[in-house]
Tab-separated table of C-alpha atoms in Angstrom:
chain	number	residue	atom	x	y	z
A	170	UNK	CA	47.266	6.615	44.085
A	171	UNK	CA	46.642	7.953	41.563
A	172	UNK	CA	45.561	11.037	42.938
A	173	UNK	CA	48.648	11.845	44.287
A	174	UNK	CA	50.844	10.732	41.193
A	175	UNK	CA	48.328	13.658	39.634
A	176	UNK	CA	48.987	15.910	42.164
A	177	UNK	CA	53.262	15.679	42.453
A	178	UNK	CA	53.007	15.433	38.360
A	179	UNK	CA	51.204	18.883	38.630
A	180	UNK	CA	53.759	20.219	40.926
A	181	UNK	CA	56.493	19.601	39.021
A	182	UNK	CA	55.569	20.388	35.824
A	183	UNK	CA	54.722	24.020	37.720
A	184	UNK	CA	58.151	24.066	38.836
A	185	UNK	CA	59.329	23.296	35.534
A	186	UNK	CA	57.436	26.700	33.745
A	187	UNK	CA	59.020	28.493	36.721
A	188	UNK	CA	62.372	27.263	35.406
A	189	UNK	CA	63.211	24.799	38.630
A	190	UNK	CA	63.964	21.239	38.196
A	191	UNK	CA	62.644	18.907	40.693
A	192	UNK	CA	64.924	16.700	41.896
A	193	UNK	CA	62.036	14.172	43.886
A	194	UNK	CA	61.251	11.076	41.413
A	195	UNK	CA	57.539	11.660	40.332
A	196	UNK	CA	56.271	8.798	42.174
A	197	UNK	CA	57.913	9.886	45.809
A	198	UNK	CA	55.439	9.922	48.415
A	199	UNK	CA	55.959	11.454	51.875
A	200	UNK	CA	55.993	9.074	54.350
A	201	UNK	CA	53.291	10.152	57.409
A	202	UNK	CA	55.076	11.218	60.285
A	203	UNK	CA	52.921	8.624	62.578
A	204	UNK	CA	54.506	5.783	60.473
A	205	UNK	CA	58.153	7.046	59.794
A	206	UNK	CA	60.054	3.971	61.643
A	207	UNK	CA	62.569	7.302	62.296
A	208	UNK	CA	60.135	9.028	64.404
A	209	UNK	CA	59.028	7.998	68.119
A	210	UNK	CA	55.765	5.764	68.480
A	211	UNK	CA	52.457	7.490	68.806
A	212	UNK	CA	51.447	8.897	72.022
A	213	UNK	CA	48.793	7.002	74.119
A	214	UNK	CA	47.060	10.878	73.653
A	215	UNK	CA	47.074	10.036	70.172
A	216	UNK	CA	46.166	6.213	69.936
A	217	UNK	CA	43.026	7.387	71.783
A	218	UNK	CA	41.972	10.293	69.570
A	219	UNK	CA	41.447	7.874	66.817
A	220	UNK	CA	39.730	5.507	68.903
A	221	UNK	CA	37.492	7.480	69.826
A	222	UNK	CA	37.407	9.439	66.698
A	223	UNK	CA	36.357	6.133	65.197
A	224	UNK	CA	33.966	5.110	67.743
A	225	UNK	CA	31.830	8.327	66.543
A	226	UNK	CA	31.985	7.465	63.745
A	227	UNK	CA	30.072	4.154	63.954
A	228	UNK	CA	27.672	5.760	66.227
A	229	UNK	CA	26.944	8.113	63.782
A	230	UNK	CA	26.580	5.706	60.598
A	231	UNK	CA	24.081	3.239	63.193
A	232	UNK	CA	22.068	5.761	64.341
A	233	UNK	CA	21.929	7.132	60.108
A	234	UNK	CA	20.889	4.008	59.520
A	235	UNK	CA	18.512	3.439	62.078
A	236	UNK	CA	16.647	6.969	60.863
A	237	UNK	CA	14.619	4.591	58.337
A	238	UNK	CA	12.548	3.723	59.873
A	239	UNK	CA	12.088	6.881	62.197
A	240	UNK	CA	10.889	8.874	59.132
A	241	UNK	CA	7.324	7.195	59.187
A	242	UNK	CA	6.772	9.493	62.329
A	243	UNK	CA	6.731	13.536	61.901
A	244	UNK	CA	4.383	13.758	58.378
A	245	UNK	CA	0.972	15.021	58.673
A	246	UNK	CA	-1.283	13.357	59.159
A	247	UNK	CA	0.365	10.563	61.118
A	248	UNK	CA	0.758	7.227	58.330
A	249	UNK	CA	-1.465	4.659	59.303
A	250	UNK	CA	-0.077	1.629	61.010
A	251	UNK	CA	0.481	-1.288	59.227
A	252	UNK	CA	-1.564	-4.261	60.520
A	253	UNK	CA	0.485	-7.344	62.403
A	254	UNK	CA	0.330	-9.701	59.885
A	255	UNK	CA	2.350	-13.787	60.595
A	256	UNK	CA	2.458	-13.209	64.597
A	257	UNK	CA	2.157	-16.502	66.465
A	258	UNK	CA	2.659	-18.151	70.011
A	259	UNK	CA	1.334	-15.126	71.768
A	260	UNK	CA	1.813	-15.023	75.803
A	261	UNK	CA	-0.338	-12.953	78.228
A	262	UNK	CA	-2.346	-12.235	76.000
A	263	UNK	CA	-5.361	-13.453	73.705
A	264	UNK	CA	-4.545	-12.662	69.940
A	265	UNK	CA	-5.335	-9.432	68.483
A	266	UNK	CA	-5.581	-6.561	65.793
A	267	UNK	CA	-4.792	-3.456	65.569
A	268	UNK	CA	-8.210	-2.409	64.008
A	269	UNK	CA	-9.292	-4.015	67.453
A	270	UNK	CA	-7.281	-2.013	69.308
A	271	UNK	CA	-8.598	0.684	67.563
A	272	UNK	CA	-12.203	0.023	68.086
A	273	UNK	CA	-11.897	-0.701	72.045
A	274	UNK	CA	-9.841	2.951	71.815
A	275	UNK	CA	-6.721	1.615	73.474
A	276	UNK	CA	-3.355	2.889	72.254
A	277	UNK	CA	-0.715	0.212	71.001
A	278	UNK	CA	3.208	0.534	72.120
A	279	UNK	CA	4.352	-2.269	69.669
A	280	UNK	CA	8.267	-3.228	70.690
A	281	UNK	CA	10.418	-4.874	68.279
A	282	UNK	CA	12.976	-6.801	70.760
A	283	UNK	CA	14.420	-9.964	70.557
A	284	UNK	CA	15.520	-11.706	74.242
A	285	UNK	CA	19.233	-11.738	73.196
A	286	UNK	CA	19.736	-8.218	72.349
A	287	UNK	CA	21.479	-6.503	75.273
A	288	UNK	CA	20.338	-3.019	73.791
A	289	UNK	CA	16.353	-5.121	74.208
A	290	UNK	CA	17.146	-6.136	77.479
A	291	UNK	CA	18.141	-2.558	78.767
A	292	UNK	CA	14.739	-1.193	77.940
A	293	UNK	CA	12.432	-4.013	80.005
A	294	UNK	CA	12.378	-1.916	82.972
A	295	UNK	CA	10.611	0.967	81.263
A	296	UNK	CA	8.312	-0.995	78.734
A	297	UNK	CA	6.984	-2.762	82.107
A	298	UNK	CA	6.996	0.365	84.502
A	299	UNK	CA	4.768	2.283	81.642
A	300	UNK	CA	2.719	-0.988	81.326
A	301	UNK	CA	2.339	-1.174	85.158
A	302	UNK	CA	1.024	2.881	84.991
A	303	UNK	CA	-1.152	2.593	81.888
A	304	UNK	CA	-2.888	-0.542	81.068
A	305	UNK	CA	-5.891	0.249	82.796
A	306	UNK	CA	-5.639	3.699	81.529
A	307	UNK	CA	-5.735	2.621	77.577
A	308	UNK	CA	-2.335	1.559	77.086
A	309	UNK	CA	-1.770	-1.892	75.151
A	310	UNK	CA	2.476	-3.193	75.089
A	311	UNK	CA	2.654	-5.129	72.313
A	312	UNK	CA	6.655	-7.276	72.216
A	313	UNK	CA	6.866	-8.075	68.797
A	314	UNK	CA	10.050	-10.656	69.402
A	315	UNK	CA	11.642	-11.163	66.104
A	316	UNK	CA	14.794	-13.562	66.215
A	317	UNK	CA	18.541	-12.315	65.167
A	318	UNK	CA	19.569	-16.147	65.555
A	319	UNK	CA	18.147	-19.253	64.976
A	320	UNK	CA	17.560	-20.221	68.755
A	321	UNK	CA	15.805	-17.457	69.136
A	322	UNK	CA	12.898	-18.789	66.727
A	323	UNK	CA	11.915	-21.882	69.454
A	324	UNK	CA	8.323	-20.865	71.207
A	325	UNK	CA	9.816	-22.671	74.723
A	326	UNK	CA	13.322	-19.899	74.731
A	327	UNK	CA	11.023	-17.663	74.163
A	328	UNK	CA	8.385	-18.432	76.773
A	329	UNK	CA	11.512	-18.417	79.104
A	330	UNK	CA	12.991	-15.349	78.214
A	331	UNK	CA	9.487	-13.869	79.099
A	332	UNK	CA	9.182	-15.858	82.139
A	333	UNK	CA	12.914	-15.149	83.477
A	334	UNK	CA	12.258	-11.132	82.999
A	335	UNK	CA	9.073	-11.294	84.286
A	336	UNK	CA	7.065	-9.369	81.467
A	337	UNK	CA	3.397	-9.087	81.991
A	338	UNK	CA	2.142	-7.545	78.607
A	339	UNK	CA	1.483	-9.289	75.709
A	340	UNK	CA	4.755	-10.608	73.481
A	341	UNK	CA	3.985	-12.637	70.016
A	342	UNK	CA	6.422	-14.353	67.967
A	343	UNK	CA	7.262	-12.812	64.701
A	344	UNK	CA	9.561	-15.588	62.885
A	345	UNK	CA	9.146	-14.969	59.300
A	346	UNK	CA	9.482	-11.098	59.838
A	347	UNK	CA	6.065	-10.273	58.687
A	348	UNK	CA	5.194	-8.181	60.577
A	349	UNK	CA	9.258	-6.466	60.823
A	350	UNK	CA	9.018	-5.902	57.427
A	351	UNK	CA	5.148	-4.585	56.909
A	352	UNK	CA	6.837	-1.556	59.583
A	353	UNK	CA	9.709	-1.339	57.518
A	354	UNK	CA	11.714	-1.958	60.708
A	355	UNK	CA	15.618	-1.897	60.519
A	356	UNK	CA	16.822	-2.467	64.162
A	357	UNK	CA	16.430	-4.033	67.469
A	358	UNK	CA	15.226	-2.590	69.772
A	359	UNK	CA	12.319	-0.135	67.857
A	360	UNK	CA	9.051	1.355	69.120
A	361	UNK	CA	6.298	2.502	67.165
A	362	UNK	CA	3.288	4.413	69.374
A	363	UNK	CA	0.273	3.900	67.406
A	364	UNK	CA	-2.605	5.890	68.779
A	365	UNK	CA	-6.058	4.950	69.299
A	366	UNK	CA	-7.204	6.156	65.362
A	367	UNK	CA	-4.569	3.891	64.450
A	368	UNK	CA	-1.457	6.324	63.183
A	369	UNK	CA	2.076	6.077	64.617
A	370	UNK	CA	2.643	8.647	66.466
A	371	UNK	CA	5.915	8.749	67.955
A	372	UNK	CA	8.980	5.826	67.173
A	373	UNK	CA	12.029	5.697	69.137
A	374	UNK	CA	15.133	3.563	67.842
A	375	UNK	CA	17.518	2.134	70.751
A	376	UNK	CA	17.507	2.714	74.671
A	377	UNK	CA	17.169	6.274	75.692
A	378	UNK	CA	14.347	8.873	75.102
A	379	UNK	CA	12.370	7.456	77.722
A	380	UNK	CA	10.529	11.212	79.483
A	381	UNK	CA	10.280	11.687	75.537
A	382	UNK	CA	8.218	8.433	75.097
A	383	UNK	CA	6.830	8.490	78.286
A	384	UNK	CA	4.855	11.369	77.310
A	385	UNK	CA	3.612	10.710	73.799
A	386	UNK	CA	2.322	7.464	75.432
A	387	UNK	CA	-0.101	10.448	77.613
A	388	UNK	CA	-0.399	12.324	74.799
A	389	UNK	CA	-1.799	9.573	72.966
A	390	UNK	CA	-3.924	8.166	76.084
A	391	UNK	CA	-5.039	12.026	76.457
A	392	UNK	CA	-6.164	12.196	72.815
A	393	UNK	CA	-8.261	8.670	73.230
A	394	UNK	CA	-9.919	10.600	75.959
A	395	UNK	CA	-8.255	8.799	78.555
A	396	UNK	CA	-7.753	10.197	81.852
A	397	UNK	CA	-4.042	10.240	82.922
A	398	UNK	CA	-4.026	13.526	85.044
A	399	UNK	CA	-3.670	11.343	88.012
A	400	UNK	CA	-0.970	8.858	86.621
A	401	UNK	CA	2.678	9.190	87.761
A	402	UNK	CA	5.627	10.212	85.192
A	403	UNK	CA	9.123	10.264	85.065
A	404	UNK	CA	11.437	8.884	87.945
A	405	UNK	CA	14.078	4.962	87.180
A	406	UNK	CA	12.374	1.811	87.105
A	407	UNK	CA	14.833	-1.168	88.800
A	408	UNK	CA	17.732	-1.005	86.675
A	409	UNK	CA	18.801	-4.151	84.728
A	410	UNK	CA	21.676	-5.636	86.691
A	411	UNK	CA	25.169	-8.280	86.166
A	412	UNK	CA	26.409	-7.792	82.220
A	413	UNK	CA	23.157	-6.961	80.592
A	414	UNK	CA	23.838	-3.635	82.575
A	415	UNK	CA	27.225	-3.020	80.996
A	416	UNK	CA	27.324	0.172	78.700
A	417	UNK	CA	26.959	-0.189	74.730
A	418	UNK	CA	25.850	0.437	71.428
A	419	UNK	CA	22.182	2.119	71.158
A	420	UNK	CA	20.439	-0.966	68.850
A	421	UNK	CA	21.570	-3.429	66.353
A	422	UNK	CA	20.789	-2.799	62.754
A	423	UNK	CA	19.614	-5.341	60.482
A	424	UNK	CA	21.823	-5.319	56.913
A	425	UNK	CA	19.655	-5.059	54.098
A	426	UNK	CA	18.593	-7.441	52.268
């Protein structure tokens, strides 16, 4: 260890200046107590502490990487949303553009997802709930199915997934990731709330934040002069059951290319 050698050499030099010669070889390293064969094995508590610290580091790293998409939001004025690009195989709705949605005073929630992503699947109950509550009040949800794996590029597989999950809002395929790139997106799932003026008013990466997202939906609809006062808020939708209900990371990051 270059730095370690430097420190020991400095200490030995200081000792010689004081008239005390070091008896330890200059390159000798101290063995960490947890690595010594002559000490007892590390306790379960110590191992658990290391694992927890590692998990927190991973979570922090993922969240930090994911904030790139969130930087679009919070600026004043809110940034204009990029137009959809390269979407194919539309399901549950005819193709539309954000320009057309703005002209109709529609608020659009864009959800970047892929059907084999567990984190994406666990957000579906909330998306379906918001579609049921707000579709007639001016909200349009578009699930942008952006593949992580090759089999997710097959339209038949995507149609089957939409049917299996009983998704009724619009879904389109982004196999070339052109809309993904236009939004500078970096993770599954990520949502962007585009107001009736075509500006991004809210975004969220990963699971959670459902109350905040619903409030942002209501605010955007109200700003577009849609009346949501009689629509209830909050509550828990029917949850995903089975292996997909298991806890895990909030989002899957796509490596930078």
